[in-house]
Short mmCIF file of C-alpha atoms in Angstrom, two decimals:
data_model
loop_
_atom_site.label_atom_id
_atom_site.label_comp_id
_atom_site.label_asym_id
_atom_site.label_seq_id
_atom_site.Cartn_x
_atom_site.Cartn_y
_atom_site.Cartn_z
CA MET A 6 69.62 -20.00 41.07
CA TRP A 7 72.31 -20.37 38.44
CA GLN A 8 69.64 -20.21 35.74
CA ILE A 9 68.61 -16.70 36.76
CA PHE A 10 72.29 -15.76 36.77
CA HIS A 11 72.75 -17.01 33.22
CA LYS A 12 69.56 -15.36 32.05
CA LEU A 13 71.01 -12.09 33.38
CA GLY A 14 73.83 -12.61 30.95
CA SER A 15 71.57 -12.61 27.91
CA PRO A 16 72.04 -9.35 25.99
CA LYS A 17 68.50 -9.42 24.67
CA TRP A 18 66.98 -9.82 28.13
CA PHE A 19 69.21 -7.08 29.53
CA PHE A 20 68.31 -4.72 26.67
CA GLY A 21 64.63 -4.94 27.57
CA ILE A 22 65.17 -4.52 31.33
CA ALA A 23 67.49 -1.55 30.74
CA SER A 24 64.94 0.18 28.50
CA ALA A 25 62.31 -0.16 31.20
CA LEU A 26 64.61 1.06 33.99
CA MET A 27 66.30 3.98 32.29
CA PRO A 28 63.57 6.66 32.55
CA TRP A 29 63.27 5.93 36.29
CA LEU A 30 67.03 6.03 36.86
CA LEU A 31 67.39 9.32 35.03
CA GLY A 32 64.28 10.99 36.49
CA ILE A 33 64.85 10.07 40.14
CA GLY A 34 68.62 10.50 39.79
CA VAL A 35 68.45 14.04 38.40
CA ALA A 36 65.79 15.00 40.96
CA LEU A 37 67.89 13.75 43.90
CA PHE A 38 71.14 15.16 42.53
CA MET A 39 69.71 18.60 41.80
CA THR A 40 68.00 18.73 45.23
CA GLY A 41 71.27 17.83 46.92
CA ILE A 42 73.37 20.29 44.89
CA VAL A 43 70.99 23.26 45.20
CA TRP A 44 70.43 22.56 48.90
CA GLY A 45 74.15 22.21 49.49
CA LEU A 46 75.33 25.15 47.42
CA VAL A 47 72.61 27.63 48.37
CA PHE A 48 70.83 26.70 51.60
CA ALA A 49 73.27 24.66 53.72
CA PRO A 50 75.05 26.70 56.42
CA GLN A 51 78.62 27.92 56.01
CA ASP A 52 81.50 26.11 57.65
CA TYR A 53 82.92 27.85 60.75
CA LEU A 54 86.45 27.61 59.44
CA GLN A 55 86.34 27.55 55.65
CA GLY A 56 83.28 29.72 55.08
CA ASN A 57 81.73 29.17 51.69
CA SER A 58 84.69 27.45 50.04
CA TYR A 59 83.81 24.13 51.71
CA ARG A 60 80.70 23.95 49.48
CA ILE A 61 82.73 22.31 46.74
CA ILE A 62 82.39 19.21 48.93
CA PHE A 63 78.93 18.72 47.39
CA ILE A 64 80.59 17.99 44.05
CA HIS A 65 83.95 16.67 45.27
CA VAL A 66 82.65 13.91 47.54
CA PRO A 67 79.98 12.46 45.21
CA SER A 68 82.41 12.25 42.30
CA ALA A 69 85.21 10.75 44.42
CA PHE A 70 82.76 8.29 46.00
CA LEU A 71 81.37 7.22 42.63
CA ALA A 72 84.84 7.02 41.05
CA GLN A 73 85.75 4.31 43.56
CA SER A 74 82.35 2.56 43.56
CA VAL A 75 82.37 2.33 39.77
CA TYR A 76 85.79 0.67 39.91
CA ILE A 77 84.54 -1.88 42.47
CA MET A 78 81.53 -2.65 40.23
CA MET A 79 83.91 -3.07 37.29
CA ALA A 80 86.04 -5.47 39.35
CA VAL A 81 83.00 -7.63 40.14
CA ALA A 82 82.12 -7.64 36.44
CA ALA A 83 85.73 -8.53 35.60
CA LEU A 84 85.54 -11.53 37.95
CA VAL A 85 82.37 -12.65 36.17
CA THR A 86 84.12 -12.24 32.81
CA LEU A 87 87.06 -14.38 33.88
CA VAL A 88 85.14 -17.14 35.64
CA TRP A 89 81.85 -17.37 33.73
CA ARG A 90 82.93 -15.81 30.40
CA MET A 91 79.78 -13.71 30.39
CA LYS A 92 79.74 -11.24 27.52
CA LEU A 93 77.52 -8.75 29.29
CA ALA A 94 80.04 -8.34 32.12
CA ASP A 95 82.66 -7.24 29.61
CA VAL A 96 80.15 -4.86 28.04
CA PHE A 97 79.66 -3.29 31.47
CA VAL A 98 83.41 -2.90 32.11
CA ARG A 99 83.88 -1.12 28.77
CA SER A 100 80.85 1.09 29.24
CA ALA A 101 81.70 2.09 32.80
CA ALA A 102 85.43 2.80 32.39
CA PRO A 103 85.18 6.21 30.61
CA VAL A 104 82.47 7.34 33.04
CA GLY A 105 84.70 6.33 35.95
CA ALA A 106 87.62 8.19 34.41
CA VAL A 107 85.55 11.38 34.10
CA LEU A 108 84.40 11.07 37.73
CA THR A 109 87.97 10.51 38.94
CA PHE A 110 89.15 13.53 36.98
CA LEU A 111 86.32 15.58 38.45
CA ALA A 112 87.29 14.49 41.98
CA LEU A 113 90.94 15.43 41.38
CA PHE A 114 90.02 18.73 39.75
CA THR A 115 87.54 19.85 42.41
CA GLY A 116 90.05 18.71 45.03
CA ALA A 117 92.72 20.94 43.49
CA VAL A 118 90.35 23.89 43.34
CA TRP A 119 89.45 23.27 46.97
CA GLY A 120 93.03 22.68 48.09
CA LYS A 121 94.34 25.98 46.81
CA PRO A 122 92.37 28.23 49.22
CA THR A 123 92.28 25.83 52.20
CA TRP A 124 95.67 24.09 52.23
CA GLY A 125 97.63 26.67 50.27
CA THR A 126 98.50 24.32 47.41
CA TRP A 127 96.53 22.76 44.58
CA TRP A 128 98.58 19.58 44.48
CA ILE A 129 100.74 17.63 46.90
CA TRP A 130 102.13 14.12 46.56
CA ASP A 131 100.41 12.75 49.63
CA ALA A 132 99.10 9.18 49.73
CA ARG A 133 95.43 10.06 49.12
CA LEU A 134 96.01 12.32 46.14
CA THR A 135 98.61 10.03 44.57
CA SER A 136 96.48 6.88 44.90
CA MET A 137 93.56 8.76 43.35
CA LEU A 138 95.79 9.76 40.42
CA ILE A 139 96.74 6.07 40.04
CA LEU A 140 93.01 5.29 39.84
CA LEU A 141 92.70 7.75 36.95
CA PHE A 142 95.60 6.06 35.13
CA LEU A 143 94.02 2.65 35.79
CA TYR A 144 90.84 3.84 34.07
CA PHE A 145 92.91 5.13 31.15
CA GLY A 146 94.77 1.80 31.05
CA VAL A 147 91.52 -0.18 30.95
CA MET A 148 90.21 1.96 28.08
CA ALA A 149 93.48 1.76 26.14
CA LEU A 150 93.93 -1.99 26.60
CA GLY A 151 90.33 -2.65 25.59
CA ALA A 152 90.81 -0.64 22.41
CA ALA A 153 94.23 -2.11 21.58
CA ILE A 154 93.20 -5.77 21.24
CA SER A 155 90.81 -6.38 18.38
CA ASP A 156 89.84 -9.97 19.17
CA GLU A 157 86.74 -9.69 21.33
CA LYS A 158 87.44 -12.64 23.62
CA SER A 159 91.12 -12.05 24.34
CA SER A 160 90.44 -8.35 24.75
CA ALA A 161 87.75 -9.10 27.35
CA ARG A 162 90.10 -11.35 29.32
CA ALA A 163 93.05 -8.94 29.23
CA VAL A 164 90.87 -6.04 30.37
CA ALA A 165 89.35 -8.16 33.16
CA VAL A 166 92.79 -9.12 34.51
CA LEU A 167 93.90 -5.47 34.51
CA VAL A 168 90.72 -4.35 36.29
CA LEU A 169 91.11 -7.07 38.93
CA VAL A 170 94.76 -6.31 39.60
CA GLY A 171 93.93 -2.62 39.92
CA VAL A 172 91.25 -3.22 42.55
CA VAL A 173 94.06 -3.46 45.12
CA ASN A 174 94.30 0.33 44.79
CA ILE A 175 90.78 0.88 46.18
CA PRO A 176 91.49 -0.03 49.83
CA ILE A 177 94.70 1.99 49.53
CA ILE A 178 92.69 5.08 48.53
CA LYS A 179 90.17 4.46 51.30
CA TYR A 180 92.66 3.88 54.12
CA SER A 181 95.52 6.10 52.88
CA VAL A 182 94.43 8.85 55.27
CA GLU A 183 94.60 6.46 58.22
CA TRP A 184 97.68 4.37 57.40
CA TRP A 185 99.96 7.29 56.60
CA ASN A 186 100.38 10.95 57.47
CA THR A 187 98.63 12.88 54.74
CA LEU A 188 97.57 16.46 54.12
CA HIS A 189 94.11 15.20 53.18
CA GLN A 190 91.89 14.91 56.23
CA PRO A 191 90.30 11.58 57.28
CA ALA A 192 86.81 10.64 56.09
CA THR A 193 83.87 12.68 57.36
CA PHE A 194 81.53 9.73 56.80
CA LYS A 195 82.27 6.57 58.72
CA LEU A 196 80.36 3.32 58.68
CA THR A 197 80.34 2.92 62.44
CA GLU A 198 80.05 6.50 63.71
CA LYS A 199 77.90 9.53 63.09
CA PRO A 200 79.20 11.79 60.31
CA SER A 201 81.36 14.63 61.64
CA MET A 202 79.07 17.28 60.21
CA PRO A 203 75.53 18.36 61.13
CA ALA A 204 72.48 16.94 59.34
CA GLU A 205 71.85 20.15 57.35
CA MET A 206 75.20 19.45 55.65
CA TRP A 207 75.28 15.67 55.33
CA VAL A 208 71.69 15.18 54.15
CA PRO A 209 72.18 17.22 50.93
CA LEU A 210 75.56 15.49 50.47
CA LEU A 211 73.92 12.08 50.78
CA LEU A 212 71.19 13.10 48.30
CA SER A 213 73.73 14.18 45.71
CA VAL A 214 75.70 10.93 46.17
CA LEU A 215 72.54 8.82 45.72
CA GLY A 216 71.45 10.94 42.76
CA LEU A 217 74.82 10.54 41.07
CA TYR A 218 74.60 6.75 41.60
CA LEU A 219 71.29 6.65 39.73
CA ILE A 220 72.57 8.96 36.98
CA PHE A 221 75.56 6.65 36.62
CA GLY A 222 73.16 3.71 36.39
CA TRP A 223 71.29 5.44 33.58
CA LEU A 224 74.50 6.32 31.75
CA ALA A 225 75.83 2.75 32.13
CA CYS A 226 72.56 1.29 30.76
CA LEU A 227 72.63 3.70 27.81
CA ARG A 228 76.25 2.92 26.96
CA MET A 229 75.74 -0.82 27.41
CA GLN A 230 72.70 -0.78 25.11
CA THR A 231 74.75 0.99 22.43
CA ASP A 232 77.60 -1.51 22.81
CA ILE A 233 75.14 -4.45 22.66
CA LEU A 234 73.58 -3.13 19.45
CA ALA A 235 77.03 -2.76 17.90
CA ARG A 236 78.08 -6.27 18.91
CA GLU A 237 74.83 -8.08 18.18
CA GLY A 238 73.99 -6.18 15.01
CA ARG A 239 73.70 -9.40 12.99
CA THR A 240 71.34 -11.27 15.32
CA ARG A 241 67.65 -11.61 14.58
CA TRP A 242 66.36 -9.88 17.72
CA VAL A 243 68.36 -6.72 16.98
CA LYS A 244 67.13 -6.63 13.39
CA GLU A 245 63.55 -7.08 14.57
CA LEU A 246 64.04 -4.37 17.19
CA VAL A 247 65.42 -1.93 14.65
CA GLN A 248 62.54 -2.65 12.27
CA ALA A 249 59.96 -2.23 15.02
CA ARG A 250 61.46 1.11 16.04
CA GLY A 251 61.85 2.18 12.43
CA ASN A 252 58.16 1.99 11.61
CA MET B 13 79.44 -24.86 40.05
CA HIS B 14 81.08 -26.26 36.96
CA PRO B 15 84.58 -27.66 37.76
CA ILE B 16 86.24 -25.51 35.07
CA ARG B 17 84.66 -22.38 36.50
CA LYS B 18 85.72 -23.41 39.99
CA LYS B 19 89.28 -23.76 38.72
CA ARG B 20 89.16 -20.33 37.04
CA LEU B 21 87.78 -18.79 40.22
CA THR B 22 90.64 -20.31 42.24
CA ILE B 23 93.21 -18.93 39.81
CA VAL B 24 91.66 -15.47 39.94
CA LEU B 25 91.56 -15.52 43.75
CA PHE B 26 95.22 -16.58 43.88
CA LEU B 27 96.07 -13.73 41.51
CA LEU B 28 94.26 -11.24 43.76
CA VAL B 29 95.86 -12.53 46.96
CA GLY B 30 99.29 -12.51 45.34
CA VAL B 31 98.96 -8.95 44.06
CA SER B 32 97.59 -7.76 47.43
CA VAL B 33 100.52 -9.30 49.32
CA ALA B 34 103.02 -7.78 46.89
CA VAL B 35 101.48 -4.31 47.19
CA ALA B 36 101.16 -4.61 50.98
CA LEU B 37 104.84 -5.52 51.34
CA THR B 38 105.93 -2.72 49.00
CA THR B 39 103.91 -0.04 50.73
CA TYR B 40 105.08 -1.36 54.12
CA ALA B 41 108.70 -1.13 53.03
CA LEU B 42 108.16 2.38 51.66
CA ARG B 43 106.01 3.61 54.54
CA GLN B 44 108.48 6.28 55.61
CA ASN B 45 108.50 7.68 52.08
CA ILE B 46 104.73 7.52 51.78
CA ASN B 47 104.25 9.41 55.04
CA LEU B 48 103.87 13.02 54.02
CA PHE B 49 105.45 14.42 57.17
CA TYR B 50 107.24 13.66 60.42
CA ASP B 51 105.35 14.48 63.58
CA PRO B 52 107.08 16.39 66.42
CA SER B 53 107.64 13.20 68.47
CA GLN B 54 109.53 11.61 65.60
CA ILE B 55 111.64 14.76 65.24
CA ALA B 56 112.29 14.92 69.00
CA SER B 57 113.39 11.29 69.08
CA GLY B 58 115.85 11.98 66.28
CA GLU B 59 114.06 9.92 63.60
CA ALA B 60 114.02 12.86 61.20
CA PRO B 61 117.30 13.52 59.36
CA VAL B 62 119.12 16.84 59.93
CA ASP B 63 119.82 19.13 56.96
CA VAL B 64 117.65 17.12 54.56
CA ARG B 65 114.43 18.57 53.12
CA ILE B 66 111.58 17.03 55.11
CA ARG B 67 108.07 17.96 56.12
CA ALA B 68 106.96 18.43 59.69
CA GLY B 69 103.29 18.31 60.63
CA GLY B 70 101.15 18.83 63.70
CA MET B 71 99.06 21.40 65.53
CA VAL B 72 100.15 25.00 65.96
CA GLU B 73 100.57 25.33 69.72
CA GLU B 74 98.21 27.82 71.39
CA GLY B 75 99.98 31.09 72.20
CA SER B 76 103.20 30.16 70.43
CA VAL B 77 102.88 32.28 67.26
CA GLN B 78 105.29 35.22 67.26
CA ARG B 79 105.37 37.58 64.29
CA ASP B 80 108.33 39.82 63.56
CA PRO B 81 106.85 43.36 63.24
CA GLU B 82 109.58 44.37 60.74
CA SER B 83 109.26 41.53 58.23
CA LEU B 84 107.17 38.53 57.18
CA LYS B 85 109.13 36.31 59.53
CA VAL B 86 107.02 34.23 61.88
CA GLU B 87 107.89 31.67 64.54
CA PHE B 88 105.58 29.10 66.04
CA LYS B 89 105.64 25.75 67.77
CA VAL B 90 104.16 22.67 66.13
CA THR B 91 102.99 20.06 68.61
CA ASP B 92 101.41 16.61 68.72
CA PHE B 93 100.68 17.11 72.44
CA THR B 94 103.65 14.91 73.35
CA SER B 95 106.56 16.94 72.02
CA SER B 96 106.80 20.13 70.05
CA VAL B 97 109.20 21.62 67.56
CA LEU B 98 109.98 25.28 66.90
CA VAL B 99 109.30 26.34 63.29
CA GLU B 100 110.69 29.43 61.63
CA TYR B 101 109.12 30.68 58.40
CA THR B 102 109.34 33.78 56.25
CA GLY B 103 106.44 34.34 53.88
CA ILE B 104 102.69 34.50 53.58
CA LEU B 105 100.74 31.96 55.59
CA PRO B 106 97.58 30.25 54.23
CA ASP B 107 94.21 31.68 55.33
CA LEU B 108 93.40 28.74 57.55
CA PHE B 109 96.64 29.11 59.52
CA ALA B 110 95.77 29.76 63.18
CA GLU B 111 96.73 28.62 66.64
CA GLY B 112 95.17 25.25 67.33
CA GLN B 113 94.98 24.37 63.62
CA GLY B 114 96.91 21.64 61.84
CA VAL B 115 99.81 22.56 59.55
CA VAL B 116 102.37 20.81 57.39
CA ALA B 117 105.64 22.72 56.98
CA MET B 118 108.31 21.90 54.43
CA GLY B 119 111.92 22.71 55.15
CA ARG B 120 114.91 21.36 57.01
CA MET B 121 116.10 20.91 60.58
CA ASP B 122 119.06 23.05 61.48
CA GLY B 123 121.53 21.68 64.04
CA ASN B 124 119.87 23.43 67.00
CA GLY B 125 116.52 21.67 66.87
CA ARG B 126 114.79 24.47 64.93
CA PHE B 127 112.83 23.69 61.81
CA VAL B 128 113.44 26.25 59.07
CA ALA B 129 110.43 26.11 56.74
CA ASP B 130 110.15 27.43 53.20
CA GLN B 131 106.51 26.40 52.72
CA VAL B 132 103.65 26.13 55.21
CA LEU B 133 100.41 24.39 54.27
CA ALA B 134 97.26 24.37 56.38
CA LYS B 135 95.73 21.03 57.26
CA HIS B 136 92.11 20.91 58.24
CA ASP B 137 90.23 18.12 59.94
CA GLU B 138 87.16 16.18 58.84
CA ASN B 139 84.76 18.16 61.04
CA TYR B 140 82.42 20.67 59.49
CA MET B 141 79.96 22.81 61.40
CA PRO B 142 78.06 26.07 61.06
CA PRO B 143 79.73 29.11 62.71
CA GLU B 144 76.94 29.43 65.31
CA VAL B 145 77.53 25.88 66.52
CA ASN B 146 81.24 26.56 66.86
CA GLU B 147 80.56 29.74 68.86
CA ALA B 148 78.22 27.83 71.15
CA LEU B 149 80.86 25.15 71.65
CA ASP B 150 83.49 27.78 72.43
CA LYS B 151 81.16 29.42 74.96
CA ALA B 152 80.47 26.10 76.64
CA ALA B 153 84.18 25.35 76.78
CA GLY B 154 84.86 28.81 78.24
CA LYS B 155 82.25 28.29 80.99
CA ARG B 156 83.88 25.05 81.99
CA ALA B 157 87.15 27.05 82.15
CA ALA B 158 89.07 23.93 81.29
CA MET B 159 90.89 25.19 78.22
CA PRO B 160 93.85 22.75 78.22
CA ALA B 161 91.48 19.78 78.54
CA ALA B 162 89.30 21.14 75.73
CA ALA B 163 92.36 21.55 73.51
CA GLY B 164 93.32 17.97 74.23
CA GLU B 165 89.87 16.73 73.28
CA SER B 166 89.83 18.52 69.97
CA SER B 167 93.12 16.86 69.04
CA ALA B 168 91.33 13.53 68.78
CA GLY B 169 89.84 14.59 65.47
CA TYR B 170 93.12 15.72 64.00
#
């Protein structure tokens, strides 16, 4: 079992797997995402209270969902970096962080745009919004710390510790709306109950979330491949690969 | 697993547990500051300070909204179905403001148990539905002619 795990850590092996997966991730991801978005924005029914303005949910929820999932994935990779010193895990953390930051920004931005007409304010320091802003700063911190230390190994360890410490924020984001009084409403999707919206609303939402997951997977593979090529530029397999592609 | 890796894993787990405990204690100690608003029960029991800027949140009580025909002044009761507090506000209310909807008002308590607000925000719940479904629900509730019970039920989502 451990052998498979270590093989996973081989950059060369990963490079090949990623190349094979990427067209599928992108193709299915874009198809699902576009179906969900078009269905949600054009064909889903209006909300009885908010009318059409609730439709921003089809962008807000997928980006907020992914922003947190990406951080959890990064935390798992950080654990692997610290315990097994696997280079590929660090490559993933670095590749995913800017994508996560963009998604978090998108969630905050669409939330502000949504909050203005529904709540009457585009920003309020409630627990959900504040913890989400902390997530954005955590992503920035990970990117800055990774860029600030030039030694590859110590940089990887420092980044991994920061990512792991920051993972405490994720349950706070998730449960902020239940632990404290907030302006943000509780989650519409619950693990144990039916979603508090009809199927013609939650199905397109689910499709766009799944689609965005796959698109993230594609983007992560692409960024990881680039990082691997930069790091392993002197090894034989990369030189052979470049020659093979060059001809 | 290799003993060195086991040791590293233990250290990392200790780090995580330590940080979690520290954050949990901090947020627990600051819980009153993290809460965005006081609910009417807390205000009624005197937990909310007088003459300090606070927020009050709850449902706008059915039939309690009174608009001054001469100005933008409006009075309404905010309730959590246990106690309620009278809110006074002058200004434009958000579109979603309605009886039976959640609101968060910012302002201060005057000495007489009235809450003088300078900002009112609408709070909506996590339920979304098409207008036709809502109409059908309203009709069904009207047939049952049990309006207070229906209002109580809908508070569960808030």
